[in-house]
Short mmCIF file of C-alpha atoms in Angstrom, two decimals:
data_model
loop_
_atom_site.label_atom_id
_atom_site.label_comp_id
_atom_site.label_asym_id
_atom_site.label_seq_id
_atom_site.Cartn_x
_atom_site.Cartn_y
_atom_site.Cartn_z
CA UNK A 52 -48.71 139.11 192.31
CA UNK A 53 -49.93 135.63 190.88
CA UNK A 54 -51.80 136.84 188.20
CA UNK A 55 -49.31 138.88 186.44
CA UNK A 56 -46.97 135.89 186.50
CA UNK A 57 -49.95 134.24 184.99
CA UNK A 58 -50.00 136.91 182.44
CA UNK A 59 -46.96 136.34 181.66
CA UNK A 60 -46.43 133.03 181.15
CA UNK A 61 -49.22 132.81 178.63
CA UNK A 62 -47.30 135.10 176.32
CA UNK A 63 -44.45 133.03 176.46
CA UNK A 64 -46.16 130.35 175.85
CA UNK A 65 -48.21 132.00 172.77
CA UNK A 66 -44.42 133.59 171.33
CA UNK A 67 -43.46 129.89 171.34
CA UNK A 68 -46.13 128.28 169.21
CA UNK A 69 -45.95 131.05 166.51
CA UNK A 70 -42.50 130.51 166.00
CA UNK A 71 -43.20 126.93 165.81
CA UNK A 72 -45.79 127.75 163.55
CA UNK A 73 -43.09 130.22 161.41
CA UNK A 74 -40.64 127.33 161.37
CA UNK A 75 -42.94 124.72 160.04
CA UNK A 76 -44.22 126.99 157.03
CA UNK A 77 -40.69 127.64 156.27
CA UNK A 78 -39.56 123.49 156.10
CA UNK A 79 -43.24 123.27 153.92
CA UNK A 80 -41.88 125.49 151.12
CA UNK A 81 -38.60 123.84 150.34
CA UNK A 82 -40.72 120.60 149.62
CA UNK A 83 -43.34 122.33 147.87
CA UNK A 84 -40.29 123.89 145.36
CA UNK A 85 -38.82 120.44 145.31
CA UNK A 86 -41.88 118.79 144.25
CA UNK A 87 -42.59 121.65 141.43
CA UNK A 88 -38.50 121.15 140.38
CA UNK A 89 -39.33 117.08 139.76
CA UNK A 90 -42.50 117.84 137.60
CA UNK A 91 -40.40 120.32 136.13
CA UNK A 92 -37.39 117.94 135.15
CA UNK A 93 -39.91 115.01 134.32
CA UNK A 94 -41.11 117.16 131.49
CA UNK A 95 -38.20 118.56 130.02
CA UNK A 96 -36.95 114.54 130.00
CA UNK A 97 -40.16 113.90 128.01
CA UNK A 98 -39.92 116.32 125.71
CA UNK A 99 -36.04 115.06 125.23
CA UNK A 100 -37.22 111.50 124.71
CA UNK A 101 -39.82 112.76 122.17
CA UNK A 102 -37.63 114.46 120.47
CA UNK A 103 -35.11 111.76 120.11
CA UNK A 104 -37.90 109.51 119.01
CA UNK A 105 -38.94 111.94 116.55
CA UNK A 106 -35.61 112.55 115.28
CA UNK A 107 -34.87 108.60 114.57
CA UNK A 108 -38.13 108.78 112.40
CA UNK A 109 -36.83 110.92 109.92
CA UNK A 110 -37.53 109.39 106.70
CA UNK A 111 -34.78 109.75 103.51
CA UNK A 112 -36.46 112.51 101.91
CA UNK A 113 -36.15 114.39 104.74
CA UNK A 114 -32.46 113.31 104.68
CA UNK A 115 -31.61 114.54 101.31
CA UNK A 116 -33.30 118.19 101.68
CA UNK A 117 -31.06 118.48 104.81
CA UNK A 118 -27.77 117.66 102.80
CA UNK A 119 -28.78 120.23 99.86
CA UNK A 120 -29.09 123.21 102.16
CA UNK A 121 -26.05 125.64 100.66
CA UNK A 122 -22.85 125.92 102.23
CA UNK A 123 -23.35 129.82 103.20
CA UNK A 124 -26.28 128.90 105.61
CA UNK A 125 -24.20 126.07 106.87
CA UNK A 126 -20.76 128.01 107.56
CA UNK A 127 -17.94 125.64 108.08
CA UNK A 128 -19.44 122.37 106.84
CA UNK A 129 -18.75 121.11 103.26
CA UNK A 130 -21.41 120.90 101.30
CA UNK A 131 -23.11 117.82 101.40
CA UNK A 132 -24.04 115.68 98.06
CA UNK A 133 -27.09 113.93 97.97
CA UNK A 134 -27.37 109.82 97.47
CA UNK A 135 -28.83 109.72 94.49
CA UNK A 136 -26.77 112.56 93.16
CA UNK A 137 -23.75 111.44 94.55
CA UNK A 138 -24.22 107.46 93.01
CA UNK A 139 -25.07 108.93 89.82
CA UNK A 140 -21.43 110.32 89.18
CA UNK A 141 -18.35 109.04 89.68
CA UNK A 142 -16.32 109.63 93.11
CA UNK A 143 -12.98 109.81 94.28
CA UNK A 144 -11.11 107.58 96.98
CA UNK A 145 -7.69 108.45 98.49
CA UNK A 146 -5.18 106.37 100.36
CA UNK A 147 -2.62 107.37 102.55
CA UNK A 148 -0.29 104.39 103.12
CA UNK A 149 2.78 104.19 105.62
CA UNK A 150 1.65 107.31 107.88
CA UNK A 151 3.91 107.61 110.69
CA UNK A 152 1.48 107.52 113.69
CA UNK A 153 2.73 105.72 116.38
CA UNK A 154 1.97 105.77 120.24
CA UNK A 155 4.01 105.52 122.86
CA UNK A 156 3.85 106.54 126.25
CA UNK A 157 6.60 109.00 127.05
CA UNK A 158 6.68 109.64 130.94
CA UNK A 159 3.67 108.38 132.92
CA UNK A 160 1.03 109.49 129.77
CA UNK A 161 1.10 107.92 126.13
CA UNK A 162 1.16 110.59 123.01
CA UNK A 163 2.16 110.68 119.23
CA UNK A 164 5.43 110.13 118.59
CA UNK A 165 7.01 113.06 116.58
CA UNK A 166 10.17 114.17 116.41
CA UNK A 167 10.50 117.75 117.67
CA UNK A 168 8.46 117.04 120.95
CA UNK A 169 9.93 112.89 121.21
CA UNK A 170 13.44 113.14 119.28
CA UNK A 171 15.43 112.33 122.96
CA UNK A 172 12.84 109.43 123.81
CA UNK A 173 13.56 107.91 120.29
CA UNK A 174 16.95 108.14 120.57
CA UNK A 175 17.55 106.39 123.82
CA UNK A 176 14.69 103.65 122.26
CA UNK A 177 17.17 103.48 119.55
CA UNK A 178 15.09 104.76 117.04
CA UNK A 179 15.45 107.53 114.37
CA UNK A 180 13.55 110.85 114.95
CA UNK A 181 13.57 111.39 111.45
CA UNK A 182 10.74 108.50 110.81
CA UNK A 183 8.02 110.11 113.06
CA UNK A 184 6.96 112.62 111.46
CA UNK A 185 2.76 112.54 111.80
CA UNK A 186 2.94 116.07 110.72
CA UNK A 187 2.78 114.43 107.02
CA UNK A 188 -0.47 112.95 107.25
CA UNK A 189 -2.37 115.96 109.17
CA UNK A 190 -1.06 117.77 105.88
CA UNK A 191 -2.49 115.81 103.33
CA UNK A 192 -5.75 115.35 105.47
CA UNK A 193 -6.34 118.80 105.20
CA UNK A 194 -4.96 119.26 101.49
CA UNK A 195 -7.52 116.46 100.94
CA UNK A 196 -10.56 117.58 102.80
CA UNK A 197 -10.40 121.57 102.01
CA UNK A 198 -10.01 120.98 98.43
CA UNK A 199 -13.11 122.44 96.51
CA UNK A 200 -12.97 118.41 94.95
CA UNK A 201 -14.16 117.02 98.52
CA UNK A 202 -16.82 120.09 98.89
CA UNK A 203 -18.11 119.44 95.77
CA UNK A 204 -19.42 115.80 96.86
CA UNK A 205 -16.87 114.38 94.55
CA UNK A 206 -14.91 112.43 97.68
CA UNK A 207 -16.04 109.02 98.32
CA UNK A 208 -13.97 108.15 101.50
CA UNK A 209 -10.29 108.62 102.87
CA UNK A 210 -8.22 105.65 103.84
CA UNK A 211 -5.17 106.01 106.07
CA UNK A 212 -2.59 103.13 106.52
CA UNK A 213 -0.01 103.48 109.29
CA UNK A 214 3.40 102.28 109.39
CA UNK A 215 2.19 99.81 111.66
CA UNK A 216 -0.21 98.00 109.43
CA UNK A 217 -3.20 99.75 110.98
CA UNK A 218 -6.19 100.81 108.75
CA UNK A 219 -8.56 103.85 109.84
CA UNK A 220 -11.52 105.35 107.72
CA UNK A 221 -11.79 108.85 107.95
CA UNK A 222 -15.02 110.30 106.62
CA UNK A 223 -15.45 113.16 103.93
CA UNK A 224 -17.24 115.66 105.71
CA UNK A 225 -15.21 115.49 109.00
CA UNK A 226 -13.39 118.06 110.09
CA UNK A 227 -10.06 117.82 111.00
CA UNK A 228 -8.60 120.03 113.29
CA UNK A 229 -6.22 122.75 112.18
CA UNK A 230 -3.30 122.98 114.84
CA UNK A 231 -1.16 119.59 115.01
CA UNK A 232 -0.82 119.49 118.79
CA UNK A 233 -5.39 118.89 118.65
CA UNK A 234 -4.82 116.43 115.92
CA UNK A 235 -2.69 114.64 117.58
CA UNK A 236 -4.96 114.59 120.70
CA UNK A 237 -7.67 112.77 117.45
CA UNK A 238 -5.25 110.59 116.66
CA UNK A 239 -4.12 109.40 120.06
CA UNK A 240 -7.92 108.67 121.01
CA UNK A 241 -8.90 106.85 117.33
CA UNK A 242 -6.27 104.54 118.06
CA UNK A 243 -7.04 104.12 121.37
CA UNK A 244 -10.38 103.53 121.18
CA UNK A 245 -10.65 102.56 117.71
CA UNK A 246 -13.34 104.83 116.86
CA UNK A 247 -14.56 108.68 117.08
CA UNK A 248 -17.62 109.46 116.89
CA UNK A 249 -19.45 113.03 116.08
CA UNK A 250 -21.13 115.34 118.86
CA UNK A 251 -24.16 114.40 119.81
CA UNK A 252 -24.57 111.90 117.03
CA UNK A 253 -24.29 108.35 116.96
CA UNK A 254 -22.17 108.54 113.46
CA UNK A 255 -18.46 107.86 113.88
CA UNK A 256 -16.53 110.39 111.65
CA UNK A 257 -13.23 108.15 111.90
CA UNK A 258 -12.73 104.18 112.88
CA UNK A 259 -10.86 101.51 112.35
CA UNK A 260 -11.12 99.19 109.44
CA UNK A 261 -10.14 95.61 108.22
CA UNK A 262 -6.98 95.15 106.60
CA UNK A 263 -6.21 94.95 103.55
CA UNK A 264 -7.41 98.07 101.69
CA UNK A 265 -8.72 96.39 98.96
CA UNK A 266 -12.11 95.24 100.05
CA UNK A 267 -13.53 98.69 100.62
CA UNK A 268 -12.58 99.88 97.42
CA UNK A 269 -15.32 99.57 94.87
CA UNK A 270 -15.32 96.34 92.68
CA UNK A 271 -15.11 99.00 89.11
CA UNK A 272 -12.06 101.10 90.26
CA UNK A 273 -8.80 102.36 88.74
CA UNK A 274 -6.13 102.56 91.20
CA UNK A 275 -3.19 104.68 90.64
CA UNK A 276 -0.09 105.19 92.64
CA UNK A 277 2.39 107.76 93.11
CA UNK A 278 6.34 107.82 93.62
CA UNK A 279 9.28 110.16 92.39
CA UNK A 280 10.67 106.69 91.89
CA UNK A 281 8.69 105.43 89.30
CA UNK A 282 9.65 105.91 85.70
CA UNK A 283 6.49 106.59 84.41
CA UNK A 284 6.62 110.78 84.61
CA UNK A 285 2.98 112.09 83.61
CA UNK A 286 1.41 115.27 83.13
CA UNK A 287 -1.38 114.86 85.67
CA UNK A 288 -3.62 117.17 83.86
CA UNK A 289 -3.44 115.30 80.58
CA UNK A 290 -3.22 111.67 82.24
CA UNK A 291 -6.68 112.31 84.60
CA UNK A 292 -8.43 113.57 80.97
CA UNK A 293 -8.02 110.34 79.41
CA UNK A 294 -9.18 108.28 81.86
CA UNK A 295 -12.61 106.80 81.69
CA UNK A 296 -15.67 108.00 83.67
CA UNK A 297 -17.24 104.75 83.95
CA UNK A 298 -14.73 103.92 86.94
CA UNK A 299 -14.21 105.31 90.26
CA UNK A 300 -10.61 106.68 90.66
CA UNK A 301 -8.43 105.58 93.27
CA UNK A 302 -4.72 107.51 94.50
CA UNK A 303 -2.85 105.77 96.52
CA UNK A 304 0.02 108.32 97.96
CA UNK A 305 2.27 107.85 100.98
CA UNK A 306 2.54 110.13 104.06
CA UNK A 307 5.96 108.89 105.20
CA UNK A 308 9.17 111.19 105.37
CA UNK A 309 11.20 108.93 103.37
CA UNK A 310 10.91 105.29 100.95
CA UNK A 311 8.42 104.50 98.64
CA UNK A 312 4.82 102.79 99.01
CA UNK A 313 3.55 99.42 98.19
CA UNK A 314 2.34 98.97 94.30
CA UNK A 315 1.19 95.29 94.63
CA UNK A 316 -2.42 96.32 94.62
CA UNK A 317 -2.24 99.64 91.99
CA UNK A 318 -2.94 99.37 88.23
CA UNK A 319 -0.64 102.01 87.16
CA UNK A 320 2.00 103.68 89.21
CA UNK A 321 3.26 107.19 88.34
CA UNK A 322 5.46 110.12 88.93
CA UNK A 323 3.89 113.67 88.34
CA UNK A 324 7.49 115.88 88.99
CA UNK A 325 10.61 115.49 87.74
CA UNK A 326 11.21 116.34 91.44
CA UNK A 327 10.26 114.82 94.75
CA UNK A 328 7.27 116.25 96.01
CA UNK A 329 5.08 116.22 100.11
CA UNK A 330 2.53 114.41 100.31
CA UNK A 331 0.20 117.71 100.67
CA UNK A 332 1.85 118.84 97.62
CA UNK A 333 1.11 115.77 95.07
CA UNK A 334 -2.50 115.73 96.53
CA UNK A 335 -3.03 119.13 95.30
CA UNK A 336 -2.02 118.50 92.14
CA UNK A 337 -4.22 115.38 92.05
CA UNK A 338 -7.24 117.79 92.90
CA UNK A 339 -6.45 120.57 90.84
CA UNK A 340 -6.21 118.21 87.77
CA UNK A 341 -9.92 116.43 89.14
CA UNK A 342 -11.19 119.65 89.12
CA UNK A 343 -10.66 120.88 86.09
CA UNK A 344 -11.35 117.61 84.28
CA UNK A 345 -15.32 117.84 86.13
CA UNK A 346 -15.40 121.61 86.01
CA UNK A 347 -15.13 122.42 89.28
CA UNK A 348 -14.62 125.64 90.31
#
C-alpha cells in the first residue's frame, strides 16, 4: 500500500513542474515581443529623424521645381510662382483696414464677437451689434485669395488691420476656411496666440505684425484707397491701365460695416461706383480689372 502512494506522489510532483515549466515559457514570450516592439520603434524613429534631416537639406532648386508642379496634380492648392519668376514681375498687396474682429469671452469661453450669435451680450455691454460684423473680412479674404489674380502668383501678401489697431499677415497661398463659424475658430486662435502655423510645417500661414502698415510695404509702391466717399469716381478698368508697371500696387479697402478708412498713408484715394459697394464686392472689381490689364485668364 506504500508504494502506490509513492506512485502517486511522483506524478503530482512531475504535473507540477511542467506547469511551472508552461508558465515560465509563457512570461518569456511577452518580453521577447517587447524587446522585438523597441527595435521595431527605434527604427521607424530613425528613419523619421533621417527623413527630417533630409528634408531640411533641400537645396532652392529643389524648391522651385516643387512650386511649378501644375495646379491639377496639386488639387486645392493655388498654384505656386517661383522666386525668380515671381521678383521679375510686379505683385499685388492688399489691405484690409478696420476689420471688426474682436474677442470677448461670452459665458465661461471667449469667441468672435458678431452680431447674430453676440447681439444680447453687446447690448447689455452697451455696445452696438451692428459694428461686429467679422463676416466682412472672411468675405473679402476669400474674394481675395480665390481670385484667378492670387493663383496666378500675382499676390504678394494680405494685410489685415482690426478695429483695434491690431496688424496680422495672412499669407497668399493659405487657405481660408469656407464656413464662418471655422473661421472664426482661425481667428480666435491667431489672436490668441499670435500666430498659426501650417500642418506639419514649421511655416506660419498667418501672424501678427508690427504696426504701422507701412514698413512692410515695398519702398517702390503705389498705394491706392477706396471709399464711396471720395470724389474721385474712376473707371477701375481704365484707371489700373494707366498705371505704371515699374511699381508694385497697393489697395487699401476697409472691411467694416459702416465709416470710411484712414487715407493718411495712400497716394490716391478713389471711388469705383456711383454706389456703395462690400468689401468682397470692390475687391472683385479690383481683380477683374488686374486681370485683364496682365492677361489673366
Amino acid at each position: 500500500m506504500v508504494r502506490p502512494f509513492a506512485v502517486k506522489g511522483r506524478g503530482l510532483k512531475k504535473r507540477k513542474k511542467s506547469k511551472e515549466a508552461a508558465y515560465d515559457v509563457d512570461e518569456e514570450q511577452p518580453e521577447q515581443h517587447q524587446e522585438e516592439a523597441a527595435h521595431y520603434v527605434d527604427e521607424e524613429q530613425l528613419e523619421q529623424n533621417q527623413e527630417e534631416e533630409d528634408g531640411e537639406q533641400v537645396n532652392e532648386e529643389e524648391d522651385e521645381k516643387i512650386a511649378m508642379v501644375a495646379v491639377n496634380e496639386l488639387q486645392g492648392i493655388p498654384k505656386v510662382v517661383s522666386k525668380s519668376n515671381q521678383s521679375a514681375r510686379k505683385s499685388v498687396i492688399f489691405v484690409l483696414e478696420r476689420a471688426s474682429l474682436e474677442v470677448g469671452k461670452v459665458g465661461k469661453s471667449y469667441a468672435i464677437l458678431n452680431s447674430d450669435d453676440h447681439a444680447n451680450f453687446l447690448r447689455r455691454h452697451g455696445k452696438d451689434p451692428a459694428d461686429y460684423r467679422p463676416d466682412i473680412v472672411h468675405q473679402a479674404l476669400l474674394a481675395i485669395l480665390d481670385s484667378p489674380l492670387n493663383k496666378a502668383g500675382r499676390l504678394k501678401a494680405v494685410y489685415v488691420k482690426t478695429e483695434k489697431g491690431v496688424l496680422f499677415e495672412v499669407k497668399p497661398y493659405v487657405r481660408i476656411p469656407r464656413t464662418f463659424k471655422r473661421f472664426s475658430g482661425i481667428m480666435l486662435q491667431l489672436l490668441q496666440k499670435l500666430s498659426i502655423s501650417a500642418v506639419n510645417k514649421r511655416e506660419k500661414l498667418l501672424r501678427v505684425i508690427k504696426n504701422p502698415v507701412t514698413q512692410h510695404l515695398p519702398v517702390n509702391c503705389r498705394r491706392i484707397g477706396f471709399s464711396y466717399s471720395s470724389e474721385k469716381l474712376v473707371k477701375l478698368r481704365d484707371y489700373v491701365s494707366v498705371v505704371s508697371d515699374d511699381d508694385d500696387l497697393v489697395f487699401v479697402v476697409g472691411a467694416m460695416a459702416h465709416g470710411k478708412i484712414d487715407n493718411e498713408y495712400t497716394d490716391d484715394f478713389v471711388a469705383v461706383s456711383g454706389y456703395p459697394l462690400s468689401a468682397a464686392c470692390c475687391i472683385g472689381r479690383i481683380c477683374n480689372a488686374l486681370e485683364e490689364k496682365w492677361n489673366i485668364l
